Amino acid sequence: MFNLFNLRRPKWIPRWLNLPLVIFIVFVVSLLFTGENNYLKINNLKRQINELKAEIKANEDSAAIYNAKVQELNTDRETLEKIAREKYGMKRINEDVYITDIK
């Protein structure tokens, strides 16, 4: 009759290494590296979350800058006129504007 408990352990296997320990280690490793919620996937998702948080912070900062510029254009008529003249080439009635490329 075949008895699992009377099998002799080969000399190359350490004394502390037994079947329940091996099964437990294989189970833990399979939980960590396989399946839908594995360690590598969770680590990758955490990295993506941190990158997206940094991108959100940068976009909020630039949005604040643009909101300040819009507020300045809505309140300061001189700034609005300066931008209209320089960027869009607008002029007042009966005014001549000469554009040169001299630097």
N, CA, C and O of each residue as an XYZ file, in Angstrom:
412
protein
N       0.829     -1.182      0.000
C       0.000      0.000      0.000
C       0.874      1.245      0.000
O       1.902      1.305      0.674
N       0.448      2.224     -0.761
C       1.202      3.462     -0.907
C       0.877      4.406      0.243
O      -0.283      4.776      0.425
N       1.867      4.798      1.010
C       1.654      5.693      2.142
C       2.468      6.970      1.901
O       3.686      6.925      1.731
N       1.774      8.093      1.891
C       2.410      9.383      1.613
C       3.333      9.827      2.743
O       4.290     10.563      2.508
N       3.053      9.386      3.963
C       3.823      9.845      5.106
C       5.106      9.036      5.326
O       5.992      9.471      6.062
N       5.207      7.901      4.713
C       6.397      7.090      4.901
C       7.432      7.297      3.792
O       8.445      6.598      3.753
N       7.190      8.230      2.914
C       8.169      8.504      1.858
C       9.394      9.156      2.464
O       9.291     10.009      3.346
N      10.531      8.753      1.991
C      11.769      9.343      2.486
C      12.094     10.594      1.677
O      11.910     10.656      0.461
N      12.577     11.566      2.399
C      12.957     12.830      1.791
C      14.360     12.683      1.208
O      15.266     12.179      1.872
N      14.539     13.134     -0.059
C      15.893     13.085     -0.615
C      16.830     14.008      0.162
O      16.382     14.963      0.796
N      18.112     13.725      0.112
C      19.087     14.490      0.892
C      19.267     15.924      0.382
O      19.711     16.788      1.137
N      18.936     16.186     -0.865
C      19.119     17.527     -1.408
C      17.996     18.479     -0.995
O      18.123     19.686     -1.195
N      16.898     17.968     -0.422
C      15.800     18.808      0.066
C      16.078     19.139      1.533
O      16.293     18.227      2.332
N      16.078     20.438      1.911
C      16.344     20.804      3.311
C      15.287     20.229      4.255
O      14.155     19.953      3.858
N      15.685     20.060      5.502
C      14.800     19.459      6.495
C      13.579     20.343      6.781
O      12.491     19.820      7.020
N      13.741     21.673      6.760
C      12.653     22.590      7.081
C      11.628     22.710      5.953
O      10.542     23.251      6.165
N      11.957     22.215      4.761
C      11.060     22.314      3.619
C      10.124     21.110      3.600
O      10.554     19.977      3.383
N       8.846     21.370      3.827
C       7.876     20.290      3.813
C       6.719     20.640      2.869
O       6.636     21.763      2.371
N       5.854     19.698      2.635
C       4.779     19.855      1.656
C       3.809     20.983      1.994
O       3.490     21.762      1.096
N       3.320     21.126      3.223
C       2.402     22.251      3.508
C       3.053     23.615      3.288
O       2.396     24.546      2.822
N       4.339     23.740      3.619
C       5.037     25.004      3.401
C       5.150     25.309      1.912
O       4.941     26.451      1.503
N       5.470     24.333      1.114
C       5.571     24.521     -0.335
C       4.213     24.913     -0.913
O       4.134     25.812     -1.750
N       3.155     24.253     -0.476
C       1.811     24.580     -0.959
C       1.444     26.007     -0.565
O       0.873     26.747     -1.366
N       1.772     26.393      0.668
C       1.481     27.761      1.115
C       2.258     28.783      0.292
O       1.688     29.795     -0.113
N       3.514     28.551      0.040
C       4.335     29.486     -0.744
C       3.802     29.598     -2.168
O       3.713     30.701     -2.707
N       3.452     28.495     -2.771
C       2.897     28.522     -4.126
C       1.581     29.286     -4.143
O       1.315     30.038     -5.080
N       0.758     29.105     -3.123
C      -0.517     29.812     -3.029
C      -0.309     31.314     -2.915
O      -0.977     32.082     -3.607
N       0.603     31.745     -2.058
C       0.868     33.177     -1.874
C       1.428     33.790     -3.161
O       1.015     34.879     -3.560
N       2.353     33.104     -3.800
C       2.930     33.613     -5.045
C       1.860     33.697     -6.127
O       1.845     34.650     -6.906
N       0.975     32.721     -6.183
C      -0.087     32.765     -7.193
C      -1.048     33.912     -6.923
O      -1.562     34.519     -7.863
N      -1.299     34.222     -5.649
C      -2.157     35.367     -5.347
C      -1.490     36.683     -5.732
O      -2.153     37.605     -6.206
N      -0.183     36.769     -5.528
C       0.520     38.024     -5.808
C       0.677     38.304     -7.302
O       0.580     39.455     -7.727
N       0.916     37.276     -8.094
C       1.306     37.515     -9.476
C       0.330     36.998    -10.523
O       0.613     37.100    -11.717
N      -0.791     36.456    -10.122
C      -1.788     36.016    -11.095
C      -3.143     36.557    -10.692
O      -3.330     37.009     -9.563
N      -4.079     36.510    -11.609
C      -5.428     36.947    -11.316
C      -5.642     38.407    -11.661
O      -4.750     39.089    -12.167
N      -6.841     38.863    -11.376
C      -7.229     40.219    -11.749
C      -6.613     41.279    -10.846
O      -6.314     42.378    -11.313
N      -6.418     40.981     -9.578
C      -5.874     41.946     -8.625
C      -4.446     41.598     -8.240
O      -4.120     41.535     -7.055
N      -3.597     41.373     -9.225
C      -2.229     40.991     -8.898
C      -1.382     42.214     -8.539
O      -1.760     43.355     -8.805
N      -0.250     41.946     -7.939
C       0.627     43.013     -7.442
C       1.140     43.904     -8.572
O       1.166     45.126     -8.424
N       1.540     43.325     -9.678
C       2.094     44.113    -10.780
C       1.044     45.063    -11.363
O       1.355     46.211    -11.680
N      -0.169     44.599    -11.502
C      -1.237     45.425    -12.046
C      -1.578     46.569    -11.090
O      -1.770     47.707    -11.517
N      -1.650     46.260     -9.807
C      -1.952     47.290     -8.814
C      -0.840     48.331     -8.774
O      -1.119     49.526     -8.675
N       0.396     47.902     -8.848
C       1.530     48.829     -8.849
C       1.486     49.738    -10.076
O       1.739     50.938     -9.969
N       1.167     49.173    -11.234
C       1.066     49.955    -12.466
C      -0.071     50.970    -12.360
O       0.089     52.118    -12.772
N      -1.212     50.562    -11.817
C      -2.342     51.479    -11.676
C      -2.037     52.605    -10.688
O      -2.459     53.742    -10.900
N      -1.312     52.302     -9.615
C      -0.922     53.352     -8.667
C       0.006     54.365     -9.327
O      -0.104     55.565     -9.077
N       0.920     53.883    -10.169
C       1.820     54.794    -10.884
C       1.029     55.696    -11.831
O       1.298     56.893    -11.923
N       0.053     55.119    -12.534
C      -0.777     55.911    -13.438
C      -1.597     56.945    -12.677
O      -1.776     58.068    -13.149
N      -2.099     56.570    -11.495
C      -2.864     57.513    -10.680
C      -1.983     58.688    -10.269
O      -2.420     59.838    -10.322
N      -0.754     58.410     -9.862
C       0.158     59.492     -9.470
C       0.487     60.401    -10.644
O       0.563     61.618    -10.477
N       0.684     59.830    -11.835
C       0.944     60.642    -13.023
C      -0.258     61.519    -13.355
O      -0.092     62.691    -13.694
N      -1.458     60.969    -13.262
C      -2.658     61.740    -13.564
C      -2.895     62.838    -12.534
O      -3.371     63.918    -12.883
N      -2.570     62.576    -11.267
C      -2.693     63.619    -10.244
C      -1.735     64.769    -10.529
O      -2.089     65.936    -10.357
N      -0.525     64.441    -10.962
C       0.442     65.491    -11.306
C      -0.041     66.292    -12.517
O       0.117     67.512    -12.563
N      -0.627     65.604    -13.490
C      -1.156     66.286    -14.672
C      -2.334     67.188    -14.302
O      -2.458     68.293    -14.829
N      -3.191     66.725    -13.409
C      -4.321     67.547    -12.952
C      -3.805     68.799    -12.251
O      -4.326     69.893    -12.465
N      -2.784     68.640    -11.415
C      -2.207     69.787    -10.698
C      -1.641     70.802    -11.686
O      -1.840     72.006    -11.523
N      -0.933     70.317    -12.714
C      -0.368     71.228    -13.714
C      -1.481     71.931    -14.486
O      -1.376     73.123    -14.774
N      -2.540     71.209    -14.821
C      -3.647     71.831    -15.551
C      -4.401     72.840    -14.700
O      -4.858     73.862    -15.212
N      -4.538     72.564    -13.403
C      -5.192     73.527    -12.516
C      -4.370     74.805    -12.415
O      -4.925     75.903    -12.384
N      -3.034     74.662    -12.363
C      -2.170     75.840    -12.298
C      -2.289     76.675    -13.566
O      -2.400     77.899    -13.497
N      -2.266     76.017    -14.726
C      -2.375     76.769    -15.972
C      -3.769     77.364    -16.124
O      -3.907     78.449    -16.690
N      -4.804     76.687    -15.636
C      -6.162     77.240    -15.692
C      -6.254     78.491    -14.827
O      -6.925     79.452    -15.201
N      -5.595     78.489    -13.691
C      -5.595     79.665    -12.822
C      -4.908     80.845    -13.508
O      -5.355     81.985    -13.384
N      -3.827     80.572    -14.228
C      -3.124     81.638    -14.956
C      -4.030     82.219    -16.031
O      -4.131     83.438    -16.173
N      -4.692     81.344    -16.790
C      -5.568     81.828    -17.857
C      -6.791     82.549    -17.299
O      -7.258     83.517    -17.900
N      -7.313     82.102    -16.172
C      -8.436     82.810    -15.552
C      -8.017     84.203    -15.095
O      -8.795     85.151    -15.197
N      -6.791     84.330    -14.590
C      -6.286     85.656    -14.195
C      -6.140     86.560    -15.412
O      -6.447     87.750    -15.342
N      -5.668     85.997    -16.543
C      -5.551     86.809    -17.766
C      -6.911     87.243    -18.276
O      -7.070     88.382    -18.715
N      -7.894     86.357    -18.227
C      -9.249     86.711    -18.659
C      -9.815     87.799    -17.769
O     -10.434     88.744    -18.258
N      -9.609     87.672    -16.459
C     -10.086     88.693    -15.534
C      -9.413     90.031    -15.814
O     -10.061     91.075    -15.743
N      -8.130     90.011    -16.129
C      -7.405     91.242    -16.452
C      -7.947     91.869    -17.730
O      -8.105     93.087    -17.806
N      -8.233     91.042    -18.735
C      -8.783     91.576    -19.981
C     -10.190     92.129    -19.778
O     -10.567     93.098    -20.436
N     -10.967     91.538    -18.887
C     -12.319     92.034    -18.638
C     -12.329     93.334    -17.850
O     -13.279     94.109    -17.964
N     -11.305     93.593    -17.062
C     -11.306     94.782    -16.208
C     -10.411     95.901    -16.736
O     -10.726     97.073    -16.531
N      -9.319     95.581    -17.402
C      -8.359     96.596    -17.830
C      -8.492     96.846    -19.330
O      -8.116     96.008    -20.149
N      -9.026     98.000    -19.667
C      -9.266     98.335    -21.074
C      -7.957     98.571    -21.838
O      -7.871     98.264    -23.027
N      -6.959     99.103    -21.174
C      -5.673     99.367    -21.844
C      -4.986     98.059    -22.261
O      -4.425     97.975    -23.354
N      -5.027     97.075    -21.421
C      -4.436     95.779    -21.761
C      -5.172     95.147    -22.929
O      -4.551     94.577    -23.826
N      -6.487     95.247    -22.921
C      -7.289     94.712    -24.015
C      -6.941     95.404    -25.328
O      -6.802     94.750    -26.362
N      -6.802     96.717    -25.286
C      -6.451     97.466    -26.499
C      -5.037     97.109    -26.965
O      -4.807     96.957    -28.164
N      -4.103     96.975    -26.048
C      -2.730     96.612    -26.398
C      -2.686     95.256    -27.106
O      -2.027     95.120    -28.137
N      -3.381     94.258    -26.565
C      -3.403     92.935    -27.192
C      -4.094     92.984    -28.538
O      -3.641     92.343    -29.487
N      -5.187     93.736    -28.640
C      -5.901     93.847    -29.919
C      -5.010     94.491    -30.971
O      -5.051     94.090    -32.135
N      -4.225     95.455    -30.599
C      -3.341     96.126    -31.561
C      -2.163     95.233    -31.954
O      -1.857     95.102    -33.139
N      -1.500     94.618    -30.972
C      -0.284     93.862    -31.246
C      -0.562     92.513    -31.911
O       0.071     92.176    -32.912
N      -1.477     91.761    -31.377
C      -1.688     90.403    -31.888
C      -2.608     90.356    -33.101
O      -2.401     89.550    -34.008
N      -3.611     91.206    -33.123
C      -4.625     91.092    -34.165
C      -4.581     92.229    -35.185
O      -5.381     92.246    -36.121
N      -3.666     93.171    -35.020
C      -3.492     94.237    -35.998
C      -4.686     95.174    -36.103
O      -4.898     95.772    -37.158
N      -5.457     95.315    -35.060
C      -6.622     96.194    -35.079
C      -6.166     97.633    -34.873
O      -5.087     97.895    -34.342
N      -7.008     98.546    -35.304
C      -6.669     99.967    -35.187
C      -7.928    100.752    -34.888
O      -9.049    100.260    -35.020
N      -7.699    102.010    -34.475
C      -8.821    102.912    -34.239
C      -9.286    103.501    -35.567
O      -8.590    103.427    -36.579
N     -10.466    104.079    -35.536
C     -10.993    104.732    -36.744
C     -10.091    105.922    -37.080
O      -9.642    106.652    -36.196
N      -9.840    106.097    -38.379
C      -8.992    107.194    -38.888
C      -7.565    107.097    -38.343
O      -6.943    108.121    -38.061
N      -7.060    105.918    -38.198
C      -5.699    105.732    -37.729
C      -4.983    104.810    -38.712
O      -5.541    103.807    -39.157
N      -3.757    105.157    -39.041
C      -2.954    104.326    -39.930
C      -1.917    103.560    -39.118
O      -1.253    104.124    -38.249
N      -1.785    102.275    -39.411
C      -0.829    101.435    -38.699
C       0.140    100.873    -39.717
O      -0.264    100.314    -40.737
N       1.427    101.027    -39.429
C       2.475    100.508    -40.308
C       3.194     99.384    -39.555
O       3.701     99.586    -38.452
N       3.230     98.218    -40.159
C       3.866     97.053    -39.547
C       5.183     96.794    -40.269
O       5.218     96.650    -41.491
N       6.261     96.737    -39.497
C       7.579     96.483    -40.080
C       8.187     95.274    -39.397
O       7.808     94.907    -38.285
N       9.138     94.664    -40.087
C       9.824     93.507    -39.531
C      11.221     93.862    -39.044
O      12.071     92.982    -38.913
N      11.465     95.113    -38.779
C      12.777     95.560    -38.309
C      12.914     95.227    -36.827
O      12.041     95.531    -36.014
N      14.045     94.589    -36.503
C      14.269     94.212    -35.107
C      15.450     94.953    -34.536
O      15.791     94.765    -33.368
